[in-house]
Amino acid sequence: MASDRSESTGDSNGDRRKVALITGITGQDGSYLTEFLLDKGYEVHGLIRRSSNFNTQRVNHIYIDPHNVHKARMKLHYADLTDASSLRRWIDTIQPDEVYNLAAQSHVAVSFEIPDYTADVVATGALRLLEAVRSHISATGRSNIRYYQAGSSEMFGSTPPPQSEFTPFHPRSPYAVSKCAAHWYTVNYREAYGIFACNGILFNHESPRRGENFVTRKITRAVGRIKIGLQSKLFLGNLQASRDWGFAGDYVEAMWMMLQQEKPDDYVVATEESHTVEEFLEEAFGYVGLKWSDHVVIDKRYFRPTEVDNLKGDSSKARKVLGWKPKVGFKQLVKMMVDEDVELAKREKVLVDAVCRTCFQLQNSCGKVSANDKKVVYRLVVVYQADVNAVVHGEASPGVCVCSVEDIKRYMYRKPESSRGKIKQEFFQLEIYLYSKTHSFEEVVSSIKIDSLVHIWNLMWLNQGFPEPRFQ
């Protein structure tokens, strides 16, 4: 095992690379941190949960088949913060120099719905990982391991801004309470066992890779779809909540910087600017020439039981000690996210337009319901082509993706020919077979719902474990 590992972590000069272990590698921060560490020459190992749905789209672009041992410096392993044995096993096997605990049930509103699970993963999960690191050090003597714990500005809760490392915590959600526990577990293991363990109290950080159920990405995703004509309304909650928003790509550098110091410590990472959700709306909609007030609807379901009114960080310590400062400002961040989501909406529109252009062509080739046979199979084809302009100008012949009237009988994926790992053809084809006992083809086509078109497409791909189409 040791010889295999030394071979995999050595560079061309025979020097051993640094090895990093990341929990939450498939998330926004995990993907940016992985890119950053790979650029630094690290070997990166990520722990992922077993799931029927693949969610590795944020790291697919940097994934290399592990059989290519000379190029594959990122490797993924199954583990879970709720399973202490898997954490200890992989730490013993990988023998990391740095451990970054980024995994969490990180949605604040959802934490009110599943508080037990949130606490188990976010709070006790951090404790399990710290204990795995401690016991590994005790057994092996590898005291050089450095540990990073991802904190959150939500821990400050109702404490007035600006918030620094010396500001008392007043958490206002199960997620925030759990993060406070993880923070103090980290401090405790640092003081009790001498582990090099740092807390990074990161204020809100966003990017085009942000999950679509987070308010910033929910807004920019809607802006793209509204601009292209795929959506008309956006439902939101409290527009007066104020947050300190930065770019996730900047913040992962601060994580790494913390572990390069002589002594472990805790740091606030923030832009030191605060903006309301309404200001974010104004910037995002205004950037594409729209008025947010024409499209936003307030829905009380999106208000939290206990709201956090204003978060604004004081990151003077990180700027002085680490030499860190944000590179991307608020307006640049919003524009970056809107640009990506407008392009995403354009590619989505290609598929929607394909439905309208091809439904009548397919009608002639599909079966009809007869008196003798009340069950007819409709064969429907989706073709995704990487060059959007080629589809728009009719140079390609995309098919149609239709919501099932009753149930999806069978679907098949055809992979394009490849050469040395590169796609020669840019077409991805998916054939869907639908049963309809009573509906004509016109009725099947009329059941199409634009909002669910891409959702159904993605669901099929994820459930089959194939790489997602590049409109993600």
PDB file of N, CA, C and O in Angstrom, residues 28-29 31-32 35 202-210 244-255 269-271 324-334 336-337 340:
ATOM      1  N   GLN A  28     -20.201  23.522  -4.510  1.00  0.00           N
ATOM      2  CA  GLN A  28     -19.622  24.737  -5.096  1.00  0.00           C
ATOM      3  C   GLN A  28     -18.191  24.956  -4.599  1.00  0.00           C
ATOM      4  O   GLN A  28     -17.244  25.061  -5.389  1.00  0.00           O
ATOM      5  N   ASP A  29     -18.022  25.033  -3.282  1.00  0.00           N
ATOM      6  CA  ASP A  29     -16.701  25.307  -2.725  1.00  0.00           C
ATOM      7  C   ASP A  29     -15.720  24.185  -3.003  1.00  0.00           C
ATOM      8  O   ASP A  29     -14.544  24.422  -3.304  1.00  0.00           O
ATOM      9  N   SER A  31     -15.560  22.171  -5.530  1.00  0.00           N
ATOM     10  CA  SER A  31     -15.072  22.166  -6.916  1.00  0.00           C
ATOM     11  C   SER A  31     -14.031  23.256  -7.132  1.00  0.00           C
ATOM     12  O   SER A  31     -13.000  23.027  -7.778  1.00  0.00           O
ATOM     13  N   TYR A  32     -14.294  24.447  -6.592  1.00  0.00           N
ATOM     14  CA  TYR A  32     -13.308  25.529  -6.741  1.00  0.00           C
ATOM     15  C   TYR A  32     -12.024  25.221  -5.975  1.00  0.00           C
ATOM     16  O   TYR A  32     -10.920  25.500  -6.460  1.00  0.00           O
ATOM     17  N   GLU A  35      -9.936  22.657  -7.948  1.00  0.00           N
ATOM     18  CA  GLU A  35      -9.209  23.309  -9.044  1.00  0.00           C
ATOM     19  C   GLU A  35      -7.994  24.064  -8.514  1.00  0.00           C
ATOM     20  O   GLU A  35      -6.895  23.992  -9.086  1.00  0.00           O
ATOM     21  N   LEU A 202     -16.752  31.933   6.877  1.00  0.00           N
ATOM     22  CA  LEU A 202     -16.945  32.537   5.571  1.00  0.00           C
ATOM     23  C   LEU A 202     -18.343  33.141   5.449  1.00  0.00           C
ATOM     24  O   LEU A 202     -19.337  32.463   5.707  1.00  0.00           O
ATOM     25  N   PHE A 203     -18.373  34.407   5.048  1.00  0.00           N
ATOM     26  CA  PHE A 203     -19.658  35.025   4.750  1.00  0.00           C
ATOM     27  C   PHE A 203     -20.129  34.539   3.379  1.00  0.00           C
ATOM     28  O   PHE A 203     -19.403  33.831   2.671  1.00  0.00           O
ATOM     29  N   ASN A 204     -21.361  34.884   3.020  1.00  0.00           N
ATOM     30  CA  ASN A 204     -21.974  34.306   1.817  1.00  0.00           C
ATOM     31  C   ASN A 204     -21.061  34.433   0.599  1.00  0.00           C
ATOM     32  O   ASN A 204     -20.570  35.528   0.300  1.00  0.00           O
ATOM     33  N   HIS A 205     -20.858  33.340  -0.073  1.00  0.00           N
ATOM     34  CA  HIS A 205     -20.029  33.342  -1.277  1.00  0.00           C
ATOM     35  C   HIS A 205     -20.751  32.573  -2.371  1.00  0.00           C
ATOM     36  O   HIS A 205     -21.228  31.464  -2.165  1.00  0.00           O
ATOM     37  N   GLU A 206     -20.820  33.192  -3.532  1.00  0.00           N
ATOM     38  CA  GLU A 206     -21.663  32.711  -4.623  1.00  0.00           C
ATOM     39  C   GLU A 206     -20.832  32.488  -5.883  1.00  0.00           C
ATOM     40  O   GLU A 206     -19.660  32.856  -5.941  1.00  0.00           O
ATOM     41  N   SER A 207     -21.480  31.931  -6.897  1.00  0.00           N
ATOM     42  CA  SER A 207     -20.823  31.705  -8.185  1.00  0.00           C
ATOM     43  C   SER A 207     -21.840  31.097  -9.133  1.00  0.00           C
ATOM     44  O   SER A 207     -22.949  30.726  -8.716  1.00  0.00           O
ATOM     45  N   PRO A 208     -21.498  30.953 -10.412  1.00  0.00           N
ATOM     46  CA  PRO A 208     -22.384  30.241 -11.330  1.00  0.00           C
ATOM     47  C   PRO A 208     -22.610  28.781 -10.940  1.00  0.00           C
ATOM     48  O   PRO A 208     -23.536  28.151 -11.448  1.00  0.00           O
ATOM     49  N   ARG A 209     -21.794  28.246 -10.047  1.00  0.00           N
ATOM     50  CA  ARG A 209     -21.945  26.855  -9.604  1.00  0.00           C
ATOM     51  C   ARG A 209     -22.822  26.741  -8.353  1.00  0.00           C
ATOM     52  O   ARG A 209     -22.993  25.637  -7.826  1.00  0.00           O
ATOM     53  N   ARG A 210     -23.338  27.823  -7.877  1.00  0.00           N
ATOM     54  CA  ARG A 210     -24.192  27.808  -6.691  1.00  0.00           C
ATOM     55  C   ARG A 210     -25.446  26.984  -6.975  1.00  0.00           C
ATOM     56  O   ARG A 210     -25.976  26.998  -8.085  1.00  0.00           O
ATOM     57  N   ASP A 244     -23.482  39.821   3.018  1.00  0.00           N
ATOM     58  CA  ASP A 244     -22.147  40.145   2.529  1.00  0.00           C
ATOM     59  C   ASP A 244     -21.781  39.071   1.511  1.00  0.00           C
ATOM     60  O   ASP A 244     -21.348  37.982   1.864  1.00  0.00           O
ATOM     61  N   TRP A 245     -21.976  39.387   0.208  1.00  0.00           N
ATOM     62  CA  TRP A 245     -21.789  38.390  -0.844  1.00  0.00           C
ATOM     63  C   TRP A 245     -20.444  38.542  -1.535  1.00  0.00           C
ATOM     64  O   TRP A 245     -20.092  39.626  -2.008  1.00  0.00           O
ATOM     65  N   GLY A 246     -19.698  37.428  -1.627  1.00  0.00           N
ATOM     66  CA  GLY A 246     -18.434  37.415  -2.349  1.00  0.00           C
ATOM     67  C   GLY A 246     -18.398  36.266  -3.341  1.00  0.00           C
ATOM     68  O   GLY A 246     -19.367  35.515  -3.482  1.00  0.00           O
ATOM     69  N   PHE A 247     -17.282  36.111  -4.023  1.00  0.00           N
ATOM     70  CA  PHE A 247     -17.115  35.075  -5.039  1.00  0.00           C
ATOM     71  C   PHE A 247     -16.441  33.849  -4.426  1.00  0.00           C
ATOM     72  O   PHE A 247     -15.377  33.941  -3.820  1.00  0.00           O
ATOM     73  N   ALA A 248     -17.058  32.690  -4.608  1.00  0.00           N
ATOM     74  CA  ALA A 248     -16.550  31.453  -4.002  1.00  0.00           C
ATOM     75  C   ALA A 248     -15.120  31.147  -4.425  1.00  0.00           C
ATOM     76  O   ALA A 248     -14.327  30.619  -3.637  1.00  0.00           O
ATOM     77  N   GLY A 249     -14.777  31.465  -5.668  1.00  0.00           N
ATOM     78  CA  GLY A 249     -13.415  31.207  -6.138  1.00  0.00           C
ATOM     79  C   GLY A 249     -12.369  31.959  -5.351  1.00  0.00           C
ATOM     80  O   GLY A 249     -11.242  31.478  -5.176  1.00  0.00           O
ATOM     81  N   ASP A 250     -12.719  33.160  -4.865  1.00  0.00           N
ATOM     82  CA  ASP A 250     -11.795  33.924  -4.018  1.00  0.00           C
ATOM     83  C   ASP A 250     -11.685  33.308  -2.630  1.00  0.00           C
ATOM     84  O   ASP A 250     -10.606  33.284  -2.026  1.00  0.00           O
ATOM     85  N   TYR A 251     -12.802  32.803  -2.127  1.00  0.00           N
ATOM     86  CA  TYR A 251     -12.845  32.362  -0.733  1.00  0.00           C
ATOM     87  C   TYR A 251     -12.097  31.054  -0.501  1.00  0.00           C
ATOM     88  O   TYR A 251     -11.589  30.819   0.596  1.00  0.00           O
ATOM     89  N   VAL A 252     -12.035  30.180  -1.507  1.00  0.00           N
ATOM     90  CA  VAL A 252     -11.310  28.918  -1.295  1.00  0.00           C
ATOM     91  C   VAL A 252      -9.811  29.164  -1.143  1.00  0.00           C
ATOM     92  O   VAL A 252      -9.109  28.392  -0.477  1.00  0.00           O
ATOM     93  N   GLU A 253      -9.319  30.239  -1.731  1.00  0.00           N
ATOM     94  CA  GLU A 253      -7.909  30.581  -1.543  1.00  0.00           C
ATOM     95  C   GLU A 253      -7.631  30.917  -0.083  1.00  0.00           C
ATOM     96  O   GLU A 253      -6.575  30.560   0.468  1.00  0.00           O
ATOM     97  N   ALA A 254      -8.580  31.584   0.557  1.00  0.00           N
ATOM     98  CA  ALA A 254      -8.427  31.906   1.982  1.00  0.00           C
ATOM     99  C   ALA A 254      -8.385  30.637   2.822  1.00  0.00           C
ATOM    100  O   ALA A 254      -7.638  30.556   3.809  1.00  0.00           O
ATOM    101  N   MET A 255      -9.196  29.630   2.462  1.00  0.00           N
ATOM    102  CA  MET A 255      -9.155  28.354   3.184  1.00  0.00           C
ATOM    103  C   MET A 255      -7.737  27.784   3.171  1.00  0.00           C
ATOM    104  O   MET A 255      -7.201  27.367   4.211  1.00  0.00           O
ATOM    105  N   VAL A 269     -13.857  35.597   6.770  1.00  0.00           N
ATOM    106  CA  VAL A 269     -13.566  35.906   5.367  1.00  0.00           C
ATOM    107  C   VAL A 269     -14.800  36.578   4.781  1.00  0.00           C
ATOM    108  O   VAL A 269     -15.886  35.983   4.750  1.00  0.00           O
ATOM    109  N   ALA A 270     -14.642  37.824   4.336  1.00  0.00           N
ATOM    110  CA  ALA A 270     -15.793  38.601   3.868  1.00  0.00           C
ATOM    111  C   ALA A 270     -15.323  39.737   2.966  1.00  0.00           C
ATOM    112  O   ALA A 270     -14.147  40.109   2.963  1.00  0.00           O
ATOM    113  N   THR A 271     -16.271  40.312   2.217  1.00  0.00           N
ATOM    114  CA  THR A 271     -15.946  41.459   1.366  1.00  0.00           C
ATOM    115  C   THR A 271     -16.051  42.767   2.133  1.00  0.00           C
ATOM    116  O   THR A 271     -15.560  43.795   1.679  1.00  0.00           O
ATOM    117  N   TRP A 324      -4.914  38.069   2.484  1.00  0.00           N
ATOM    118  CA  TRP A 324      -6.026  37.777   1.558  1.00  0.00           C
ATOM    119  C   TRP A 324      -6.897  38.998   1.368  1.00  0.00           C
ATOM    120  O   TRP A 324      -7.113  39.792   2.295  1.00  0.00           O
ATOM    121  N   LYS A 325      -7.437  39.142   0.167  1.00  0.00           N
ATOM    122  CA  LYS A 325      -8.479  40.139  -0.088  1.00  0.00           C
ATOM    123  C   LYS A 325      -9.281  39.671  -1.300  1.00  0.00           C
ATOM    124  O   LYS A 325      -8.756  38.978  -2.179  1.00  0.00           O
ATOM    125  N   PRO A 326     -10.563  40.023  -1.354  1.00  0.00           N
ATOM    126  CA  PRO A 326     -11.400  39.572  -2.476  1.00  0.00           C
ATOM    127  C   PRO A 326     -10.997  40.258  -3.778  1.00  0.00           C
ATOM    128  O   PRO A 326     -10.619  41.427  -3.789  1.00  0.00           O
ATOM    129  N   LYS A 327     -11.104  39.498  -4.873  1.00  0.00           N
ATOM    130  CA  LYS A 327     -10.772  40.037  -6.194  1.00  0.00           C
ATOM    131  C   LYS A 327     -12.023  40.426  -6.975  1.00  0.00           C
ATOM    132  O   LYS A 327     -11.975  41.290  -7.840  1.00  0.00           O
ATOM    133  N   VAL A 328     -13.139  39.751  -6.695  1.00  0.00           N
ATOM    134  CA  VAL A 328     -14.385  39.970  -7.435  1.00  0.00           C
ATOM    135  C   VAL A 328     -15.352  40.761  -6.561  1.00  0.00           C
ATOM    136  O   VAL A 328     -15.675  40.346  -5.449  1.00  0.00           O
ATOM    137  N   GLY A 329     -15.820  41.909  -7.073  1.00  0.00           N
ATOM    138  CA  GLY A 329     -16.761  42.737  -6.346  1.00  0.00           C
ATOM    139  C   GLY A 329     -18.201  42.314  -6.573  1.00  0.00           C
ATOM    140  O   GLY A 329     -18.495  41.423  -7.378  1.00  0.00           O
ATOM    141  N   PHE A 330     -19.113  42.985  -5.888  1.00  0.00           N
ATOM    142  CA  PHE A 330     -20.528  42.618  -5.934  1.00  0.00           C
ATOM    143  C   PHE A 330     -21.100  42.683  -7.346  1.00  0.00           C
ATOM    144  O   PHE A 330     -21.715  41.724  -7.833  1.00  0.00           O
ATOM    145  N   LYS A 331     -20.936  43.805  -8.016  1.00  0.00           N
ATOM    146  CA  LYS A 331     -21.507  43.949  -9.362  1.00  0.00           C
ATOM    147  C   LYS A 331     -20.894  42.953 -10.340  1.00  0.00           C
ATOM    148  O   LYS A 331     -21.597  42.386 -11.186  1.00  0.00           O
ATOM    149  N   GLN A 332     -19.604  42.740 -10.249  1.00  0.00           N
ATOM    150  CA  GLN A 332     -18.948  41.777 -11.128  1.00  0.00           C
ATOM    151  C   GLN A 332     -19.459  40.367 -10.877  1.00  0.00           C
ATOM    152  O   GLN A 332     -19.644  39.583 -11.813  1.00  0.00           O
ATOM    153  N   LEU A 333     -19.700  40.048  -9.613  1.00  0.00           N
ATOM    154  CA  LEU A 333     -20.227  38.727  -9.256  1.00  0.00           C
ATOM    155  C   LEU A 333     -21.614  38.519  -9.857  1.00  0.00           C
ATOM    156  O   LEU A 333     -21.901  37.475 -10.449  1.00  0.00           O
ATOM    157  N   VAL A 334     -22.475  39.514  -9.707  1.00  0.00           N
ATOM    158  CA  VAL A 334     -23.833  39.393 -10.249  1.00  0.00           C
ATOM    159  C   VAL A 334     -23.798  39.226 -11.761  1.00  0.00           C
ATOM    160  O   VAL A 334     -24.477  38.364 -12.327  1.00  0.00           O
ATOM    161  N   MET A 336     -21.382  38.067 -13.601  1.00  0.00           N
ATOM    162  CA  MET A 336     -20.824  36.759 -13.902  1.00  0.00           C
ATOM    163  C   MET A 336     -21.894  35.680 -13.852  1.00  0.00           C
ATOM    164  O   MET A 336     -22.013  34.830 -14.743  1.00  0.00           O
ATOM    165  N   MET A 337     -22.720  35.730 -12.799  1.00  0.00           N
ATOM    166  CA  MET A 337     -23.760  34.713 -12.631  1.00  0.00           C
ATOM    167  C   MET A 337     -24.871  34.874 -13.661  1.00  0.00           C
ATOM    168  O   MET A 337     -25.368  33.888 -14.218  1.00  0.00           O
ATOM    169  N   GLU A 340     -23.778  33.604 -17.166  1.00  0.00           N
ATOM    170  CA  GLU A 340     -23.804  32.138 -17.253  1.00  0.00           C
ATOM    171  C   GLU A 340     -25.237  31.623 -17.380  1.00  0.00           C
ATOM    172  O   GLU A 340     -25.517  30.717 -18.171  1.00  0.00           O
TER     173      GLU A 340
END
